[in-house]
Coordinates of C-alpha atoms and ligand atoms in Angstrom, one line a residue:
M131 CA -219.7 112.2 157.5
Y132 CA -220.1 108.6 158.8
G133 CA -223.7 109.6 159.5
L134 CA -222.7 111.3 162.7
I135 CA -225.4 113.4 164.4
L136 CA -225.2 115.7 167.3
Q137 CA -228.3 116.2 169.4
E138 CA -228.9 119.3 171.4
K139 CA -231.5 118.2 173.8
T140 CA -229.6 115.4 175.6
Q141 CA -227.8 115.0 178.8
E142 CA -224.9 113.6 177.0
S143 CA -221.9 115.8 176.3
Q144 CA -220.7 116.3 172.7
F145 CA -217.7 114.3 173.5
Q146 CA -219.9 111.3 174.6
Q147 CA -222.1 111.6 171.6
I148 CA -219.2 111.6 169.1
Y149 CA -217.3 108.9 171.0
E150 CA -220.3 106.6 171.3
Q151 CA -221.4 106.9 167.7
L152 CA -217.9 106.3 166.3
R153 CA -217.4 103.3 168.6
E154 CA -220.7 101.9 167.6
K155 CA -219.9 102.3 163.9
I156 CA -216.5 100.6 164.4
L157 CA -218.2 97.7 166.2
N158 CA -220.9 97.1 163.6
G159 CA -218.3 97.3 160.8
E160 CA -219.6 100.6 159.2
I161 CA -216.1 102.0 159.8
N162 CA -213.5 99.3 159.3
S163 CA -209.8 98.7 159.0
D164 CA -209.8 98.8 155.2
K165 CA -209.9 102.5 154.9
K166 CA -208.1 105.4 156.5
M167 CA -210.2 107.3 159.1
A168 CA -211.4 110.7 158.0
S169 CA -209.3 113.5 159.4
S170 CA -210.2 115.1 162.7
R171 CA -210.5 118.5 160.9
S172 CA -213.1 117.1 158.4
I173 CA -215.1 115.5 161.2
A174 CA -215.0 118.7 163.2
D175 CA -216.0 120.9 160.2
F176 CA -218.9 118.5 159.4
L177 CA -220.2 118.5 163.0
K178 CA -219.4 122.2 163.5
V179 CA -217.4 121.5 166.7
S180 CA -213.8 122.3 167.6
R181 CA -211.1 120.1 166.1
S182 CA -209.6 119.6 169.6
L183 CA -212.8 118.0 170.7
V184 CA -212.7 115.5 167.8
M185 CA -209.0 114.9 168.5
E186 CA -209.8 114.1 172.1
V187 CA -212.4 111.5 171.0
I188 CA -209.9 110.0 168.6
D189 CA -207.2 109.8 171.2
Q190 CA -209.7 108.1 173.6
L191 CA -210.6 105.5 170.9
K192 CA -206.9 105.0 170.4
V193 CA -206.3 104.5 174.1
E194 CA -209.1 102.0 174.2
G195 CA -207.7 100.1 171.3
F196 CA -210.4 100.9 168.7
L197 CA -208.1 103.0 166.5
E198 CA -204.4 102.9 165.7
S199 CA -202.0 105.3 164.0
R200 CA -200.1 103.7 161.1
K201 CA -196.8 105.3 160.5
G202 CA -196.9 107.7 157.7
S203 CA -200.4 106.9 156.6
G204 CA -202.8 108.2 159.3
T205 CA -205.4 106.7 161.6
Y206 CA -207.1 103.3 161.0
V207 CA -209.6 101.1 162.8
V208 CA -207.8 98.2 164.5
P209 CA -208.6 95.0 162.5
D210 CA -211.2 92.4 163.7
L211 CA -213.2 94.5 166.0
R212 CA -216.7 93.7 164.7
Y213 CA -219.0 92.8 167.5
Q214 CA -222.8 92.9 167.0
N215 CA -223.8 92.7 170.7
G216 CA -221.9 95.8 171.4
T217 CA -224.2 98.0 169.3
Q218 CA -226.6 99.1 171.9
K219 CA -228.7 101.9 170.5
K220 CA -229.3 103.8 173.6
P221 CA -226.8 104.1 176.4
L222 CA -228.2 102.6 179.6
H223 CA -228.0 105.7 181.7
Q224 CA -229.9 107.7 179.2
S225 CA -232.8 105.3 179.1
L226 CA -232.9 105.2 182.9
S227 CA -232.8 108.9 183.3
K228 CA -235.7 109.2 180.9
D229 CA -237.7 106.4 182.6
P230 CA -240.8 108.0 184.2
L231 CA -240.9 105.1 186.6
Q232 CA -237.6 106.3 188.0
D233 CA -238.2 110.0 187.6
P234 CA -241.8 110.8 187.3
K235 CA -243.3 114.3 187.4
F236 CA -245.5 113.4 190.3
S237 CA -244.8 110.4 192.6
F238 CA -247.5 108.9 194.7
L239 CA -245.0 106.3 195.8
A240 CA -245.6 105.1 199.4
G241 CA -243.0 104.6 202.0
I242 CA -240.4 107.2 201.3
P243 CA -240.3 110.3 203.5
D244 CA -239.6 113.7 201.9
P245 CA -235.8 113.9 201.5
G246 CA -236.1 117.7 201.7
L247 CA -237.2 117.3 205.4
F248 CA -234.2 115.3 206.3
P249 CA -232.3 117.3 209.0
R250 CA -229.0 117.2 207.0
R251 CA -227.0 119.7 209.0
R252 CA -228.0 118.3 212.4
W253 CA -227.3 114.7 211.3
N254 CA -224.0 115.8 209.8
K255 CA -223.1 117.3 213.1
M256 CA -224.1 114.2 215.1
Y257 CA -222.0 112.1 212.7
Q258 CA -219.0 114.4 213.0
Q259 CA -219.2 114.3 216.8
A260 CA -219.6 110.5 216.8
M261 CA -216.3 110.4 214.8
E262 CA -214.6 113.0 216.8
Y263 CA -215.3 111.4 220.2
A264 CA -215.0 107.8 219.0
D265 CA -212.5 105.9 221.2
D266 CA -210.5 102.9 219.9
T267 CA -213.2 100.3 220.6
D268 CA -215.8 102.5 218.7
L269 CA -213.7 101.8 215.6
F270 CA -213.9 98.0 216.2
Y271 CA -216.7 95.9 214.7
T272 CA -220.0 96.9 216.2
P273 CA -221.6 94.6 218.8
G274 CA -224.2 92.2 217.3
Q275 CA -227.0 93.5 219.5
G276 CA -226.1 97.1 218.6
R277 CA -224.4 99.9 220.5
L278 CA -225.5 100.2 224.1
D279 CA -225.9 104.0 223.9
L280 CA -228.3 103.6 221.0
R281 CA -230.2 100.9 222.7
I282 CA -230.6 103.1 225.8
A283 CA -231.6 106.1 223.7
I284 CA -234.2 103.9 221.9
R285 CA -235.5 102.5 225.2
D286 CA -236.2 106.0 226.5
Y287 CA -237.6 107.2 223.2
L288 CA -240.0 104.2 223.1
Y289 CA -241.2 104.9 226.5
R290 CA -241.7 108.6 225.9
V291 CA -243.3 108.4 222.4
K292 CA -245.0 105.0 222.3
G293 CA -245.5 104.0 225.9
I294 CA -243.4 100.9 225.4
N295 CA -241.6 100.1 228.6
V296 CA -238.6 97.7 228.0
S297 CA -235.1 97.2 229.1
E298 CA -232.2 97.9 226.7
E299 CA -231.4 94.2 227.0
S300 CA -234.4 93.3 224.9
I301 CA -233.6 95.8 222.1
V302 CA -231.6 94.7 219.1
I303 CA -230.4 97.1 216.4
T304 CA -230.8 96.0 212.9
S305 CA -230.0 97.3 209.4
G306 CA -233.6 98.2 208.6
A307 CA -236.8 96.4 209.5
A308 CA -236.0 94.1 206.6
Q309 CA -233.0 92.7 208.5
A310 CA -235.1 92.3 211.7
I311 CA -237.6 90.1 209.7
H312 CA -234.8 88.3 208.1
L313 CA -233.3 87.4 211.5
L314 CA -236.6 86.1 212.7
S315 CA -237.0 84.0 209.6
L316 CA -233.7 82.3 210.2
I317 CA -234.7 81.1 213.6
S318 CA -237.5 78.7 212.5
K319 CA -236.4 78.0 208.9
G320 CA -239.0 75.8 207.1
G321 CA -241.7 76.7 209.7
T322 CA -245.1 78.2 209.2
V323 CA -246.0 81.9 209.1
A324 CA -249.2 83.7 208.7
M325 CA -249.0 87.1 207.0
E326 CA -251.3 89.8 205.7
D327 CA -252.1 89.8 202.1
P328 CA -251.7 92.5 200.6
L329 CA -248.4 93.4 202.2
A330 CA -244.9 94.8 201.5
P331 CA -243.7 92.0 199.2
F332 CA -240.2 91.9 200.7
V333 CA -241.7 90.3 203.8
Y334 CA -243.2 87.4 201.7
D335 CA -239.9 87.0 199.9
I336 CA -237.9 86.8 203.1
F337 CA -240.0 84.0 204.5
K338 CA -240.3 82.2 201.2
A339 CA -236.5 82.2 200.8
Q340 CA -236.3 80.3 204.1
S341 CA -238.9 77.7 202.9
Y342 CA -241.7 78.7 205.2
E343 CA -245.2 77.4 204.6
I344 CA -247.2 80.6 204.2
R345 CA -250.7 81.2 205.3
F346 CA -252.3 84.4 204.1
A347 CA -254.6 86.4 206.3
E348 CA -257.3 88.6 204.9
V349 CA -257.1 92.3 205.4
D350 CA -259.9 94.9 205.3
N351 CA -260.0 98.6 206.1
Q352 CA -259.4 97.9 209.8
G353 CA -256.3 95.8 209.2
I354 CA -255.7 92.1 209.5
D355 CA -258.6 89.8 210.2
P356 CA -257.4 87.2 212.7
G357 CA -260.5 85.1 212.0
S358 CA -259.2 84.3 208.5
I359 CA -256.2 82.4 209.9
T360 CA -257.2 78.8 210.3
A361 CA -253.8 77.2 211.0
K362 CA -253.4 75.3 214.3
N363 CA -249.6 75.7 214.6
L364 CA -247.7 78.7 213.6
D365 CA -244.2 80.1 214.2
Y366 CA -245.1 83.7 213.4
I367 CA -247.9 86.0 212.5
Y368 CA -246.7 89.0 210.6
C369 CA -248.9 92.1 210.7
S370 CA -248.7 95.9 210.6
P371 CA -251.4 96.9 213.1
S372 CA -250.8 100.6 213.5
H373 CA -251.1 101.3 209.8
Q374 CA -251.7 98.2 207.6
F375 CA -249.4 98.3 204.6
P376 CA -250.7 99.1 202.1
L377 CA -254.4 99.5 202.9
G378 CA -253.9 101.7 205.9
G379 CA -256.2 100.2 208.6
S380 CA -255.5 100.7 212.3
L381 CA -256.3 97.5 214.1
P382 CA -259.1 98.0 216.6
A383 CA -258.8 96.7 220.1
N384 CA -261.1 93.7 219.6
R385 CA -259.0 92.4 216.8
R386 CA -255.8 93.0 218.7
I387 CA -257.1 90.8 221.5
E388 CA -258.3 88.2 219.0
L389 CA -254.8 88.2 217.4
L390 CA -253.0 87.8 220.7
N391 CA -255.3 84.9 221.6
L392 CA -254.6 83.3 218.3
A393 CA -250.9 83.7 218.8
R394 CA -251.2 82.0 222.2
S395 CA -253.3 79.1 220.9
T396 CA -251.1 78.5 217.9
G397 CA -247.7 79.0 219.7
A398 CA -246.9 81.9 217.3
Y399 CA -244.9 85.0 217.9
I400 CA -246.5 88.1 216.5
I401 CA -244.2 90.2 214.4
E402 CA -245.6 93.8 214.8
D403 CA -244.2 95.9 212.0
D404 CA -244.7 99.5 213.2
Y405 CA -243.0 101.1 210.2
D406 CA -244.6 104.6 210.3
G407 CA -246.8 104.7 213.4
E408 CA -245.1 107.9 214.7
Y409 CA -247.0 109.9 212.2
R410 CA -250.5 109.9 213.7
Y411 CA -252.6 112.8 212.7
E412 CA -255.8 112.8 214.7
S413 CA -254.8 111.2 218.0
R414 CA -251.7 110.0 219.8
P415 CA -249.8 107.0 218.3
I416 CA -251.9 103.9 218.9
A417 CA -250.6 101.7 221.7
A418 CA -248.5 98.8 220.4
L419 CA -249.5 95.2 220.6
Q420 CA -246.2 94.7 222.3
V421 CA -247.5 96.6 225.3
L422 CA -250.4 94.2 225.7
D423 CA -248.2 91.1 225.6
P424 CA -244.4 91.6 225.6
F425 CA -243.9 87.8 225.8
Q426 CA -245.5 87.0 222.4
V427 CA -244.9 90.1 220.4
V428 CA -241.7 91.1 218.5
Y429 CA -242.0 94.8 217.9
I430 CA -240.1 96.3 215.0
G431 CA -239.6 100.1 214.5
T432 CA -237.5 101.7 211.8
F433 CA -236.0 105.1 211.1
S434 CA -236.6 104.6 207.4
K435 CA -239.9 106.5 207.3
I436 CA -239.3 109.1 210.0
L437 CA -235.8 110.0 208.7
S438 CA -234.5 108.2 205.7
P439 CA -234.3 104.6 204.4
A440 CA -230.7 105.3 203.4
L441 CA -229.6 105.2 207.1
R442 CA -230.5 101.5 207.2
L443 CA -231.3 101.7 210.9
A444 CA -234.1 100.0 212.7
Y445 CA -234.6 98.1 215.9
M446 CA -236.6 95.2 217.4
V447 CA -238.0 94.7 220.8
V448 CA -237.6 91.1 221.5
P449 CA -239.4 88.8 224.0
T450 CA -236.9 87.3 226.5
S451 CA -237.4 83.8 225.0
L452 CA -236.2 84.9 221.6
I453 CA -233.3 87.1 222.6
S454 CA -230.6 84.4 222.7
P455 CA -231.5 82.7 219.4
I456 CA -231.6 86.1 217.7
L457 CA -228.3 87.2 219.1
K458 CA -226.7 83.9 218.2
I459 CA -227.6 84.6 214.6
K460 CA -227.0 88.3 214.7
R461 CA -223.5 87.9 216.3
K462 CA -222.5 85.9 213.3
M463 CA -223.4 89.0 211.2
E464 CA -221.4 91.4 213.4
F465 CA -219.7 92.9 210.4
I466 CA -223.1 94.3 209.3
G467 CA -223.7 96.9 212.1
E468 CA -222.5 100.4 211.3
G469 CA -221.1 101.6 214.6
L470 CA -220.6 105.3 213.8
Q471 CA -224.0 105.6 212.2
Q472 CA -225.4 104.0 215.4
A473 CA -223.4 106.4 217.6
A474 CA -224.7 109.4 215.6
M475 CA -228.3 108.1 216.0
A476 CA -227.8 107.6 219.7
K477 CA -226.8 111.3 220.1
F478 CA -229.6 112.4 217.7
I479 CA -232.2 110.7 219.8
S480 CA -230.8 111.4 223.3
E481 CA -230.3 115.1 222.6
G482 CA -233.9 115.4 221.6
H483 CA -233.4 116.0 217.9
L484 CA -235.5 113.1 216.7
E485 CA -238.6 114.2 218.6
K486 CA -238.0 117.8 217.4
H487 CA -237.7 116.5 213.9
L488 CA -241.0 114.5 214.3
R489 CA -242.8 117.6 215.6
S490 CA -241.7 119.8 212.8
S491 CA -242.1 117.3 209.9
I492 CA -245.5 116.2 211.1
K493 CA -246.7 119.8 210.5
Y494 CA -245.7 119.5 206.9
Y495 CA -247.3 116.2 206.5
I496 CA -250.5 117.3 208.2
D497 CA -250.8 120.2 205.6
R498 CA -250.1 117.9 202.7
R499 CA -252.4 115.3 203.9
T500 CA -255.3 117.8 204.4
C501 CA -254.7 119.3 201.0
L502 CA -254.5 115.8 199.4
I503 CA -257.7 114.6 200.9
N504 CA -259.5 117.8 199.8
E505 CA -258.2 117.5 196.3
L506 CA -259.1 113.8 196.1
K507 CA -262.6 114.6 197.3
N508 CA -262.9 117.5 194.8
H509 CA -261.9 115.4 191.9
F510 CA -263.4 112.1 192.7
G511 CA -266.3 112.9 195.1
D512 CA -268.4 109.8 195.8
E513 CA -266.5 107.7 193.4
I514 CA -263.9 106.9 196.0
E515 CA -263.6 105.9 199.7
I516 CA -260.5 107.1 201.5
N517 CA -258.8 104.7 203.9
G518 CA -255.8 104.7 206.1
E519 CA -255.5 108.5 206.3
Y520 CA -255.0 108.8 210.0
T521 CA -251.4 107.5 210.2
G522 CA -248.2 107.5 208.2
L523 CA -247.2 108.8 204.8
H524 CA -249.8 107.2 202.6
L525 CA -253.5 106.5 202.3
A526 CA -255.5 104.2 200.1
I527 CA -258.4 105.1 197.8
K528 CA -261.0 102.6 196.9
F529 CA -263.2 103.0 193.8
A530 CA -266.7 101.7 193.7
D531 CA -266.5 100.4 190.1
R532 CA -263.0 100.2 188.9
Q533 CA -260.3 97.5 189.0
F534 CA -256.6 98.1 188.7
S535 CA -254.1 95.4 187.7
P536 CA -250.4 95.8 188.6
E537 CA -249.8 96.8 184.9
I538 CA -251.4 100.2 185.4
Q539 CA -248.1 101.2 187.0
E540 CA -246.5 101.2 183.5
K541 CA -249.5 103.1 182.0
A542 CA -249.3 105.7 184.7
A543 CA -245.6 106.1 184.0
E544 CA -246.4 107.0 180.5
S545 CA -248.5 109.9 182.0
D546 CA -245.5 110.9 184.1
L547 CA -247.1 109.5 187.3
M548 CA -245.6 107.1 189.8
L549 CA -248.6 105.2 191.0
K550 CA -249.1 101.7 192.5
P551 CA -252.4 99.9 192.8
V552 CA -253.0 97.7 195.9
S553 CA -252.9 94.7 193.5
S554 CA -249.2 95.2 193.1
Y555 CA -248.8 94.4 196.8
S556 CA -251.0 91.3 196.7
I557 CA -249.5 87.9 196.6
K558 CA -252.6 85.8 196.3
T559 CA -255.7 87.9 197.1
V560 CA -257.7 89.5 194.4
V561 CA -260.0 91.3 196.8
H562 CA -258.5 94.8 196.7
R563 CA -258.0 95.4 193.0
N564 CA -260.3 98.4 193.2
S565 CA -257.8 100.4 195.4
L566 CA -254.8 102.6 194.7
V567 CA -252.1 103.5 197.2
I568 CA -251.4 107.2 197.4
G569 CA -248.2 108.2 199.1
F570 CA -247.6 111.8 200.0
G571 CA -243.9 111.8 201.1
L572 CA -242.6 112.7 197.7
I573 CA -245.2 115.4 196.6
N574 CA -244.7 119.0 197.6
H575 CA -247.8 120.7 199.1
E576 CA -248.0 123.2 196.2
D577 CA -247.9 120.4 193.6
I578 CA -250.7 118.4 195.1
P579 CA -253.6 120.1 193.2
T580 CA -251.9 119.6 189.8
A581 CA -250.8 116.1 190.8
V582 CA -254.3 115.0 191.7
E583 CA -255.6 116.6 188.6
A584 CA -253.1 114.5 186.6
L585 CA -254.2 111.5 188.6
S586 CA -257.8 112.2 187.8
S587 CA -257.1 112.6 184.0
F588 CA -255.1 109.4 184.1
I589 CA -258.0 107.5 185.7
S590 CA -260.5 108.9 183.2
S591 CA -258.1 107.9 180.3
L592 CA -258.5 104.3 181.4
D593 CA -262.2 104.3 180.4
Ligands
PLP868 C1 -244.5 97.5 205.6 C2 -243.1 98.0 205.7 N1 -242.4 97.7 206.8 C3 -241.1 98.1 207.0 C4 -240.5 98.8 206.0 C5 -239.1 99.4 206.2 O1 -238.1 98.6 205.9 P1 -236.7 99.1 206.3 O2 -236.6 99.5 207.7 O3 -235.9 97.9 206.0 O4 -236.3 100.2 205.4 C6 -241.1 99.1 204.8 C7 -240.4 99.7 203.7 O5 -240.9 100.0 202.6 C8 -242.5 98.6 204.6 O6 -243.2 98.9 203.5

């Protein structure tokens, strides 16, 4: 009957399947207005489904104008409905839900914390209270610099956890680190910026969009190499000194000093992106560059890695000389700040829940990381060198004699793995093509042995 088929192993309901097949056949002319439609009873008998289900589909197609009842003679396709482009074979949502890139069995994706660790109940309570105690002005647009209570809470948190001693006046709340970098890029449009390569590509895109001349700095397993920056004048130097993204290096003191000297001699501000420095496994968090020179460093912290990127909450600590240009731009974006979210975060931090959350989640990540390192050593032995494992939610593994192009991501997806090589974060450099980024935010502890085994088989299959 019209070649209709019902599949059992699909996420689509029977209604959807019958509806989509009939609609497709109408659009491609297989069922046309010349002949009366088969009765709902005969379609139902053929498909072994209830007649009421088929009648429901037919009614829907009538409501949408594909079918019409002709008085006294039954149901027909409305004339002139042929439309080739409408004949998509697979519905989009079905192909997406089956895409292993979106929903792999094991995800080594870096940069997303475990959603299972998100303190849902506590956050919900903070948000509810923020709403309950909101006065009228709390329901106005949020101040461009961010709510004062949140800036004060972050000021105290920064001092307690990272040894950064600043006034709340130098803190600006942003919608993610991405917005902080965007704001900075708007100040010196068309200027010159030096940045690490490889790096998180959104940073490159932001500066590129504002017509910056971009100078790439080399990166090794210690982090950015200031000696590789030869420019004489720079507006910014972007780096991630606590845990270089994606290679994982923690910048040693001599390079920090070299970088600060370079910033001074070139007139640059350093953009210090400390996206996951709170998770430090074998010592306390490394002192920020900002502490060494608050006049030259813009420090950016985010809640994306310690809580969730869905919150879109981050902050920047800004040198006095940059505060007013940033606020001038930021105030024009006042409608962006989410006041109630900020109020909830202020309470969450000032009542001690953030540090509590950090203390408890770090225990999970320590276990995962230890297990991951052991499994990687078991499977790959001397074949790999592990880097960047002391901080954050990912590490990098470097192979002695393998090269990985960005395309291996698709191949890995075919093996049900989400895996990115460092080369997919490289803009220009080809130096780190022998390394893979291994995130552990999205893999449960108990799955790690199987996941690493799958990784090992995948790597062998590349031979
Ligand atoms: C290097 C780096 N910095 C910062 C961020 C966080 O950005 P946001 O705070 O906008 O979520 C990311 C996110 O992936 C990142 O990779």
